[in-house]
């Protein structure tokens, strides 16, 4: 397996049971190396044992100039991203050492096939945090629910997405 593919799939080692902390940190590291994340200031991080996406409000992320509100596309992107990385994490955590080669293939192929975003409130805040939960994890795909809150813990947007692998 080449280094680029290993890095993208979190550098998980074959033949061992996936350790939750190692998996979470490696997936965050892989996502944080993404040029788009660097450009937009989005960061994946592990807080209290859970991966979350974080982004600070910046002038470049404003969608409504008159009211200085976060662009809806930024909200959708961060929700989609946390849903995908959380799905990858769950795939690794449920894999046995024998299943790991197939799991790495699934993780490298994971793609969003459908997502619905509900915007609950204007995107006002100093920063935004998104978290995901697994609704269903199947053999060929999964369904995730994501929520984004602002610095006052007010829900800004929620989404449900299906990912195929």
PDB file of C-alpha atoms in Angstrom:
ATOM      1  CA  UNK A   1       0.000   0.000   0.000  1.00  0.00           C
ATOM      2  CA  UNK A   2       1.489   3.372  -0.934  1.00  0.00           C
ATOM      3  CA  UNK A   3       2.110   6.108   1.662  1.00  0.00           C
ATOM      4  CA  UNK A   4      -0.594   8.440   0.339  1.00  0.00           C
ATOM      5  CA  UNK A   5      -3.278   5.781   0.678  1.00  0.00           C
ATOM      6  CA  UNK A   6      -2.003   4.733   4.132  1.00  0.00           C
ATOM      7  CA  UNK A   7      -2.094   8.337   5.314  1.00  0.00           C
ATOM      8  CA  UNK A   8      -5.608   8.916   3.990  1.00  0.00           C
ATOM      9  CA  UNK A   9      -6.934   5.812   5.720  1.00  0.00           C
ATOM     10  CA  UNK A  10      -5.393   6.878   9.016  1.00  0.00           C
ATOM     11  CA  UNK A  11      -2.164   4.808   8.938  1.00  0.00           C
ATOM     12  CA  UNK A  12      -3.939   1.947  10.707  1.00  0.00           C
ATOM     13  CA  UNK A  13      -1.646  -1.083  11.048  1.00  0.00           C
ATOM     14  CA  UNK A  14      -2.650  -4.508   9.753  1.00  0.00           C
ATOM     15  CA  UNK A  15      -2.945  -7.484  12.065  1.00  0.00           C
ATOM     16  CA  UNK A  16      -3.967  -5.642  15.216  1.00  0.00           C
ATOM     17  CA  UNK A  17      -7.248  -4.613  16.835  1.00  0.00           C
ATOM     18  CA  UNK A  18      -7.877  -0.924  16.198  1.00  0.00           C
ATOM     19  CA  UNK A  19      -7.304   1.180  19.333  1.00  0.00           C
ATOM     20  CA  UNK A  20      -9.988   3.892  19.649  1.00  0.00           C
ATOM     21  CA  UNK A  21      -7.598   6.697  20.612  1.00  0.00           C
ATOM     22  CA  UNK A  22      -5.089   5.821  17.900  1.00  0.00           C
ATOM     23  CA  UNK A  23      -7.801   5.532  15.232  1.00  0.00           C
ATOM     24  CA  UNK A  24      -9.381   8.860  16.204  1.00  0.00           C
ATOM     25  CA  UNK A  25      -6.100  10.763  16.276  1.00  0.00           C
ATOM     26  CA  UNK A  26      -4.855   9.243  13.007  1.00  0.00           C
ATOM     27  CA  UNK A  27      -8.086  10.036  11.169  1.00  0.00           C
ATOM     28  CA  UNK A  28      -7.978  13.631  12.447  1.00  0.00           C
ATOM     29  CA  UNK A  29      -4.366  13.921  11.311  1.00  0.00           C
ATOM     30  CA  UNK A  30      -5.243  12.620   7.839  1.00  0.00           C
ATOM     31  CA  UNK A  31      -8.209  14.995   7.444  1.00  0.00           C
ATOM     32  CA  UNK A  32      -6.280  17.980   8.802  1.00  0.00           C
ATOM     33  CA  UNK A  33      -3.674  17.473   6.061  1.00  0.00           C
ATOM     34  CA  UNK A  34      -6.377  18.099   3.431  1.00  0.00           C
ATOM     35  CA  UNK A  35      -5.630  21.331   1.495  1.00  0.00           C
ATOM     36  CA  UNK A  36      -9.261  22.480   1.684  1.00  0.00           C
ATOM     37  CA  UNK A  37      -9.322  22.109   5.470  1.00  0.00           C
ATOM     38  CA  UNK A  38      -6.099  24.110   5.729  1.00  0.00           C
ATOM     39  CA  UNK A  39      -7.492  26.788   3.411  1.00  0.00           C
ATOM     40  CA  UNK A  40     -10.790  27.153   5.272  1.00  0.00           C
ATOM     41  CA  UNK A  41      -9.394  26.787   8.790  1.00  0.00           C
ATOM     42  CA  UNK A  42     -11.451  23.650   9.539  1.00  0.00           C
ATOM     43  CA  UNK A  43      -9.889  21.232  12.000  1.00  0.00           C
ATOM     44  CA  UNK A  44     -10.779  17.723  13.112  1.00  0.00           C
ATOM     45  CA  UNK A  45      -9.885  17.046  16.742  1.00  0.00           C
ATOM     46  CA  UNK A  46     -10.616  14.551  19.501  1.00  0.00           C
ATOM     47  CA  UNK A  47     -12.448  15.943  22.540  1.00  0.00           C
ATOM     48  CA  UNK A  48     -13.591  13.686  25.379  1.00  0.00           C
ATOM     49  CA  UNK A  49     -12.947  10.624  23.229  1.00  0.00           C
ATOM     50  CA  UNK A  50     -15.096  11.852  20.321  1.00  0.00           C
ATOM     51  CA  UNK A  51     -13.993  13.298  17.001  1.00  0.00           C
ATOM     52  CA  UNK A  52     -15.413  16.740  16.343  1.00  0.00           C
ATOM     53  CA  UNK A  53     -14.973  19.286  13.580  1.00  0.00           C
ATOM     54  CA  UNK A  54     -14.093  22.844  14.560  1.00  0.00           C
ATOM     55  CA  UNK A  55     -13.924  26.080  12.622  1.00  0.00           C
ATOM     56  CA  UNK A  56     -13.533  29.669  13.791  1.00  0.00           C
ATOM     57  CA  UNK A  57     -15.600  32.381  12.169  1.00  0.00           C
ATOM     58  CA  UNK A  58     -13.492  34.249   9.620  1.00  0.00           C
ATOM     59  CA  UNK A  59     -14.334  36.992   7.128  1.00  0.00           C
ATOM     60  CA  UNK A  60     -13.676  34.532   4.278  1.00  0.00           C
ATOM     61  CA  UNK A  61     -16.449  32.210   5.543  1.00  0.00           C
ATOM     62  CA  UNK A  62     -19.230  34.823   5.639  1.00  0.00           C
ATOM     63  CA  UNK A  63     -22.136  34.126   3.308  1.00  0.00           C
ATOM     64  CA  UNK A  64     -24.427  37.005   4.287  1.00  0.00           C
ATOM     65  CA  UNK A  65     -22.327  40.167   4.341  1.00  0.00           C
ATOM     66  CA  UNK A  66     -25.089  42.391   5.716  1.00  0.00           C
ATOM     67  CA  UNK A  67     -25.532  40.232   8.830  1.00  0.00           C
ATOM     68  CA  UNK A  68     -22.063  38.590   8.981  1.00  0.00           C
ATOM     69  CA  UNK A  69     -23.501  35.066   8.983  1.00  0.00           C
ATOM     70  CA  UNK A  70     -21.591  31.867   8.208  1.00  0.00           C
ATOM     71  CA  UNK A  71     -22.114  30.663   4.643  1.00  0.00           C
ATOM     72  CA  UNK A  72     -24.522  27.720   4.433  1.00  0.00           C
ATOM     73  CA  UNK A  73     -22.051  25.852   2.248  1.00  0.00           C
ATOM     74  CA  UNK A  74     -19.467  26.003   5.022  1.00  0.00           C
ATOM     75  CA  UNK A  75     -22.011  24.526   7.438  1.00  0.00           C
ATOM     76  CA  UNK A  76     -22.883  21.759   4.966  1.00  0.00           C
ATOM     77  CA  UNK A  77     -19.202  21.016   4.331  1.00  0.00           C
ATOM     78  CA  UNK A  78     -18.302  20.702   7.989  1.00  0.00           C
ATOM     79  CA  UNK A  79     -21.357  18.506   8.622  1.00  0.00           C
ATOM     80  CA  UNK A  80     -20.514  16.242   5.683  1.00  0.00           C
ATOM     81  CA  UNK A  81     -16.876  16.033   6.754  1.00  0.00           C
ATOM     82  CA  UNK A  82     -17.605  15.060  10.357  1.00  0.00           C
ATOM     83  CA  UNK A  83     -20.146  12.516   9.168  1.00  0.00           C
ATOM     84  CA  UNK A  84     -17.573  10.901   6.897  1.00  0.00           C
ATOM     85  CA  UNK A  85     -14.731  10.823   9.406  1.00  0.00           C
ATOM     86  CA  UNK A  86     -17.029   9.467  12.143  1.00  0.00           C
ATOM     87  CA  UNK A  87     -18.197   6.734   9.754  1.00  0.00           C
ATOM     88  CA  UNK A  88     -14.568   5.815   9.029  1.00  0.00           C
ATOM     89  CA  UNK A  89     -13.861   5.678  12.753  1.00  0.00           C
ATOM     90  CA  UNK A  90     -16.802   3.346  13.337  1.00  0.00           C
ATOM     91  CA  UNK A  91     -15.700   1.043  10.523  1.00  0.00           C
ATOM     92  CA  UNK A  92     -12.252   0.711  12.093  1.00  0.00           C
ATOM     93  CA  UNK A  93     -13.587   0.211  15.607  1.00  0.00           C
ATOM     94  CA  UNK A  94     -15.917  -2.604  14.535  1.00  0.00           C
ATOM     95  CA  UNK A  95     -13.257  -4.375  12.484  1.00  0.00           C
ATOM     96  CA  UNK A  96     -11.451  -7.462  13.703  1.00  0.00           C
ATOM     97  CA  UNK A  97      -7.741  -7.873  12.896  1.00  0.00           C
ATOM     98  CA  UNK A  98      -8.758 -10.347  10.168  1.00  0.00           C
ATOM     99  CA  UNK A  99     -11.201  -7.827   8.623  1.00  0.00           C
ATOM    100  CA  UNK A 100      -8.766  -4.924   8.643  1.00  0.00           C
ATOM    101  CA  UNK A 101      -7.590  -5.191   4.993  1.00  0.00           C
ATOM    102  CA  UNK A 102     -11.228  -5.063   3.799  1.00  0.00           C
ATOM    103  CA  UNK A 103     -11.990  -2.251   6.248  1.00  0.00           C
ATOM    104  CA  UNK A 104      -9.105  -0.173   4.894  1.00  0.00           C
ATOM    105  CA  UNK A 105     -10.548  -0.643   1.390  1.00  0.00           C
ATOM    106  CA  UNK A 106     -13.982   0.491   2.621  1.00  0.00           C
ATOM    107  CA  UNK A 107     -12.532   3.539   4.338  1.00  0.00           C
ATOM    108  CA  UNK A 108     -10.572   4.559   1.234  1.00  0.00           C
ATOM    109  CA  UNK A 109     -13.746   4.273  -0.912  1.00  0.00           C
ATOM    110  CA  UNK A 110     -16.150   5.971   1.518  1.00  0.00           C
ATOM    111  CA  UNK A 111     -18.194   8.627  -0.288  1.00  0.00           C
ATOM    112  CA  UNK A 112     -21.282  10.693   0.404  1.00  0.00           C
ATOM    113  CA  UNK A 113     -24.247   9.504  -1.663  1.00  0.00           C
ATOM    114  CA  UNK A 114     -26.991  11.623  -0.104  1.00  0.00           C
ATOM    115  CA  UNK A 115     -27.223  14.390   2.480  1.00  0.00           C
ATOM    116  CA  UNK A 116     -30.016  16.558   3.782  1.00  0.00           C
ATOM    117  CA  UNK A 117     -29.144  19.702   5.732  1.00  0.00           C
ATOM    118  CA  UNK A 118     -31.581  21.596   7.934  1.00  0.00           C
ATOM    119  CA  UNK A 119     -30.491  25.122   8.829  1.00  0.00           C
ATOM    120  CA  UNK A 120     -31.897  25.811  12.278  1.00  0.00           C
ATOM    121  CA  UNK A 121     -30.565  29.290  13.063  1.00  0.00           C
ATOM    122  CA  UNK A 122     -28.389  31.979  11.477  1.00  0.00           C
ATOM    123  CA  UNK A 123     -24.701  31.068  11.568  1.00  0.00           C
ATOM    124  CA  UNK A 124     -23.603  33.575  14.171  1.00  0.00           C
ATOM    125  CA  UNK A 125     -20.774  32.836  16.552  1.00  0.00           C
ATOM    126  CA  UNK A 126     -17.074  33.066  17.275  1.00  0.00           C
ATOM    127  CA  UNK A 127     -16.625  29.404  16.346  1.00  0.00           C
ATOM    128  CA  UNK A 128     -18.623  26.331  15.324  1.00  0.00           C
ATOM    129  CA  UNK A 129     -18.355  22.680  16.362  1.00  0.00           C
ATOM    130  CA  UNK A 130     -19.891  19.690  14.591  1.00  0.00           C
ATOM    131  CA  UNK A 131     -20.311  16.156  15.922  1.00  0.00           C
ATOM    132  CA  UNK A 132     -21.751  12.981  14.406  1.00  0.00           C
ATOM    133  CA  UNK A 133     -23.522   9.862  15.545  1.00  0.00           C
ATOM    134  CA  UNK A 134     -24.037   6.594  13.725  1.00  0.00           C
ATOM    135  CA  UNK A 135     -27.634   5.695  12.945  1.00  0.00           C
ATOM    136  CA  UNK A 136     -26.814   2.577  10.931  1.00  0.00           C
ATOM    137  CA  UNK A 137     -23.589   0.876   9.895  1.00  0.00           C
ATOM    138  CA  UNK A 138     -24.085  -1.802   7.260  1.00  0.00           C
ATOM    139  CA  UNK A 139     -21.981  -3.939   4.923  1.00  0.00           C
ATOM    140  CA  UNK A 140     -22.046  -1.504   1.998  1.00  0.00           C
ATOM    141  CA  UNK A 141     -22.936   1.826   3.570  1.00  0.00           C
ATOM    142  CA  UNK A 142     -24.003   3.744   6.627  1.00  0.00           C
ATOM    143  CA  UNK A 143     -26.273   6.541   7.783  1.00  0.00           C
ATOM    144  CA  UNK A 144     -25.005   9.303  10.050  1.00  0.00           C
ATOM    145  CA  UNK A 145     -26.663  12.199  11.899  1.00  0.00           C
ATOM    146  CA  UNK A 146     -24.607  15.352  12.379  1.00  0.00           C
ATOM    147  CA  UNK A 147     -25.185  18.537  14.370  1.00  0.00           C
ATOM    148  CA  UNK A 148     -23.335  21.846  14.302  1.00  0.00           C
ATOM    149  CA  UNK A 149     -23.474  24.289  17.231  1.00  0.00           C
ATOM    150  CA  UNK A 150     -21.981  27.718  17.785  1.00  0.00           C
ATOM    151  CA  UNK A 151     -19.831  28.985  20.674  1.00  0.00           C
ATOM    152  CA  UNK A 152     -22.960  29.344  22.823  1.00  0.00           C
ATOM    153  CA  UNK A 153     -23.870  25.671  22.160  1.00  0.00           C
ATOM    154  CA  UNK A 154     -26.855  26.814  20.074  1.00  0.00           C
ATOM    155  CA  UNK A 155     -27.747  24.376  17.264  1.00  0.00           C
ATOM    156  CA  UNK A 156     -27.092  26.072  13.921  1.00  0.00           C
ATOM    157  CA  UNK A 157     -27.582  23.180  11.501  1.00  0.00           C
ATOM    158  CA  UNK A 158     -28.237  19.466  11.456  1.00  0.00           C
ATOM    159  CA  UNK A 159     -27.895  16.871   8.725  1.00  0.00           C
ATOM    160  CA  UNK A 160     -28.499  13.243   7.934  1.00  0.00           C
ATOM    161  CA  UNK A 161     -26.266  11.638   5.327  1.00  0.00           C
ATOM    162  CA  UNK A 162     -25.762   8.284   3.668  1.00  0.00           C
ATOM    163  CA  UNK A 163     -22.254   7.125   2.836  1.00  0.00           C
ATOM    164  CA  UNK A 164     -21.323   4.222   0.574  1.00  0.00           C
ATOM    165  CA  UNK A 165     -18.116   2.209   0.779  1.00  0.00           C
TER     166      UNK A 165
END
